[in-house]
XYZ file of C-alpha atoms in Angstrom:
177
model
C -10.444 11.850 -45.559
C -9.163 8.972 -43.940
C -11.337 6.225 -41.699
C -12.799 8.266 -38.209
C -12.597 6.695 -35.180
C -15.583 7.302 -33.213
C -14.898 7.740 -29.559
C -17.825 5.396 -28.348
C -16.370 2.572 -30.290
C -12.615 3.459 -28.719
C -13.709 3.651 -24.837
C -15.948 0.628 -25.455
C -13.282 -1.205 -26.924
C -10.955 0.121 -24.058
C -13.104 -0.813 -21.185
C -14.288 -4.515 -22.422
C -14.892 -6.915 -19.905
C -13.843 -9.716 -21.921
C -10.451 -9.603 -19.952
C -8.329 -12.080 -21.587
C -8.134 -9.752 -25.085
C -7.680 -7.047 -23.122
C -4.290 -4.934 -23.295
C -5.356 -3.346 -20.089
C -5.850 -6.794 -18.110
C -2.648 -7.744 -19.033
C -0.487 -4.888 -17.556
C -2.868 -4.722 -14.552
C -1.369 -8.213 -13.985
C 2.033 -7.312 -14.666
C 1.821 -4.334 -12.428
C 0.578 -6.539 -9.692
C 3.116 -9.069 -9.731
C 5.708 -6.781 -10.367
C 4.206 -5.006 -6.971
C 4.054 -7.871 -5.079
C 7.762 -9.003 -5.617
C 9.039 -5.248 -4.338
C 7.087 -5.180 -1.381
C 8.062 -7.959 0.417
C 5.972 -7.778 3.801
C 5.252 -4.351 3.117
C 9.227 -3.543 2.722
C 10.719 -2.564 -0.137
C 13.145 -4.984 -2.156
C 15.751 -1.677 -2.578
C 15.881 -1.124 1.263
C 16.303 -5.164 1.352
C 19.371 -4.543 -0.904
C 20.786 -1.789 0.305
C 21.105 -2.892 3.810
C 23.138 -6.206 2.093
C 25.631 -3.649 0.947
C 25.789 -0.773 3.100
C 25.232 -2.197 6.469
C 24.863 0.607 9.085
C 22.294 2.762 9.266
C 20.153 1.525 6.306
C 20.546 -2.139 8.377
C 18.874 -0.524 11.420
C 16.309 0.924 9.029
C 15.682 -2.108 7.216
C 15.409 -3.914 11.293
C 13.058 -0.945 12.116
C 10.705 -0.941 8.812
C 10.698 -4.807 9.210
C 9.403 -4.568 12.982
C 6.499 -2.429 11.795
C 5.308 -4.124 9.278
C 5.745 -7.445 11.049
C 3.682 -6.395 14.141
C 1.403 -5.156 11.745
C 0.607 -8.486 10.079
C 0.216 -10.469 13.275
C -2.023 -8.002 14.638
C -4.276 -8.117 11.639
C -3.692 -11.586 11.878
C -5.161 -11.943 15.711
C -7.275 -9.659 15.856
C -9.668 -10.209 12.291
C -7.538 -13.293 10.826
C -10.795 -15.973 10.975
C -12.874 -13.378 9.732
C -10.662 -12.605 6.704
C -9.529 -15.940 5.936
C -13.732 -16.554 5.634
C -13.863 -13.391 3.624
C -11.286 -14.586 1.253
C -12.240 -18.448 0.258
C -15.711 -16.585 0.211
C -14.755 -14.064 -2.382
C -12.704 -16.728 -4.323
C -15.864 -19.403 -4.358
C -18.177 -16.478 -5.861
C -15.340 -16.076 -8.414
C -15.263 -19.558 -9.302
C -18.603 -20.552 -9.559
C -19.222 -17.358 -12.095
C -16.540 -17.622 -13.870
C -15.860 -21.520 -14.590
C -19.272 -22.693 -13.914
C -21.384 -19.814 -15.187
C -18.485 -18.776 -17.586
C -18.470 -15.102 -16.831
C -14.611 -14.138 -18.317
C -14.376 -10.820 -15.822
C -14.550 -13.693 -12.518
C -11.854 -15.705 -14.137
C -9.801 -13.247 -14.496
C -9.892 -11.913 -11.423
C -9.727 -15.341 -10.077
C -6.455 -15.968 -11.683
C -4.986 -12.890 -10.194
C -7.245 -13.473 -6.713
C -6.322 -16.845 -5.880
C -2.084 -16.483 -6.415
C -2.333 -12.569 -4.375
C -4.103 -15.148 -1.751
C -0.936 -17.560 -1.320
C 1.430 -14.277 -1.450
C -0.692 -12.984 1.495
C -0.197 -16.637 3.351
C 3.636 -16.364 2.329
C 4.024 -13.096 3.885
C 2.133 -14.112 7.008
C 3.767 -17.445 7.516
C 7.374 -15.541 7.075
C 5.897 -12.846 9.844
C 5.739 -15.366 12.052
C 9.430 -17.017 11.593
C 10.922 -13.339 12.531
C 9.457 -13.030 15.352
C 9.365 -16.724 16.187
C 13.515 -17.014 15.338
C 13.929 -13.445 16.756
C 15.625 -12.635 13.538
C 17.682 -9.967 12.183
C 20.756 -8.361 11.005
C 21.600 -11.027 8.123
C 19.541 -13.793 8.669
C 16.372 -11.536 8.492
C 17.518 -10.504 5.059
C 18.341 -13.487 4.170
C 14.473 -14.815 4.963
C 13.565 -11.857 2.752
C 15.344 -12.373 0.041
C 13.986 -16.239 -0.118
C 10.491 -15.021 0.313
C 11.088 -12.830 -2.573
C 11.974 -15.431 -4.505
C 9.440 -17.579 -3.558
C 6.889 -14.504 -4.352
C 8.952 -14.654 -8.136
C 8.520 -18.439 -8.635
C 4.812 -17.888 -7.469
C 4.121 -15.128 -9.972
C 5.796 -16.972 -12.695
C 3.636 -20.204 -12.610
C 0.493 -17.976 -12.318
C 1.101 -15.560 -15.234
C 2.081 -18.434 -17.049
C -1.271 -20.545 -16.172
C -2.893 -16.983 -16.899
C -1.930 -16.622 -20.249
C -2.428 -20.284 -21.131
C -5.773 -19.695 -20.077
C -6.214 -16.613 -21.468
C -5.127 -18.190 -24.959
C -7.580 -20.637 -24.923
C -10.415 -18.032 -23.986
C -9.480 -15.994 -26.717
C -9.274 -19.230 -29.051
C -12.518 -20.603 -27.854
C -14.220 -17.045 -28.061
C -13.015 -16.321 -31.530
C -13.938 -19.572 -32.888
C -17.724 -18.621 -31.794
């Protein structure tokens, strides 16, 4: 009979905290970049496209879903903006002081994917507020989209790359213990 994997070993080794060695933390943060580079305010990158070459209908859809999501934002925006902006640097100061002062790995890892999701919130905001501020649309609004997108891109690129750099040198430090 061959080696037997007991299950208690297998979940715990499934659901460890130490993030950085983790399989799981890893595609959690490729998932939510890959996420955050679709949805551009809320709107889908395919609907962003497909307006660019069909025109038409999918155009005034694109105008439409845009409009929504836009009015959306602000709203949130006037309405509990202070209160979340205090939310968030409070979160992200809790994070930081237990993972890089305290050196709990779980807070720096969601730190690293935290403090980035933070500026992509910002970005989306801030480009909110040139529609409606231009009066954009047709193919200037895509346009805007398509260069927050690749702002979100550039964004997500730096941070996985900090992530993993980080990451390495947990696992290094960790396994030299």
């Amino acid at each position: 009979m061959g080696p037997r994997v007991d299950l208690i070993d297998f979940l715990t080794e499934m659901i460890d905290l130490r993030s950085f060695s983790n399989l799981w933390y890893w595609i959690g943060l490729a998932v939510l970049w890959s996420s955050a580079s679709h949805w551009v305010l809320g709107v889908p990158f395919d609907l962003i496209a497909r307006a660019g070459r069909k025109g038409g209908q999918v155009a005034i859809d694109l105008e439409l879903a845009v409009g929504v999501q836009v009015r959306r934002a602000l709203h949130i925006a006037e309405s509990a903006g202070n209160f979340l902006i205090a939310f968030v640097f409070f979160v992200l100061t809790v994070l930081v002081l237990l993972g890089f002062v305290y050196g709990v790995e779980f807070a720096q890892a969601v730190f690293l994917m935290m403090c980035p999701m933070s500026l992509v919130g910002a970005m989306n905001l801030r480009t909110a507020r040139q529609i409606v501020g231009l009066d954009l649309s047709g193919d200037a609004l895509r346009k805007l989209l398509l260069r927050t997108r690749l702002k979100i891109q550039m964004l997500g690129s730096i941070s996985i790359f900090l992530t993993a750099c980080w990451g390495m040198y947990q696992n290094l430090l960790t396994g030299a213990l």
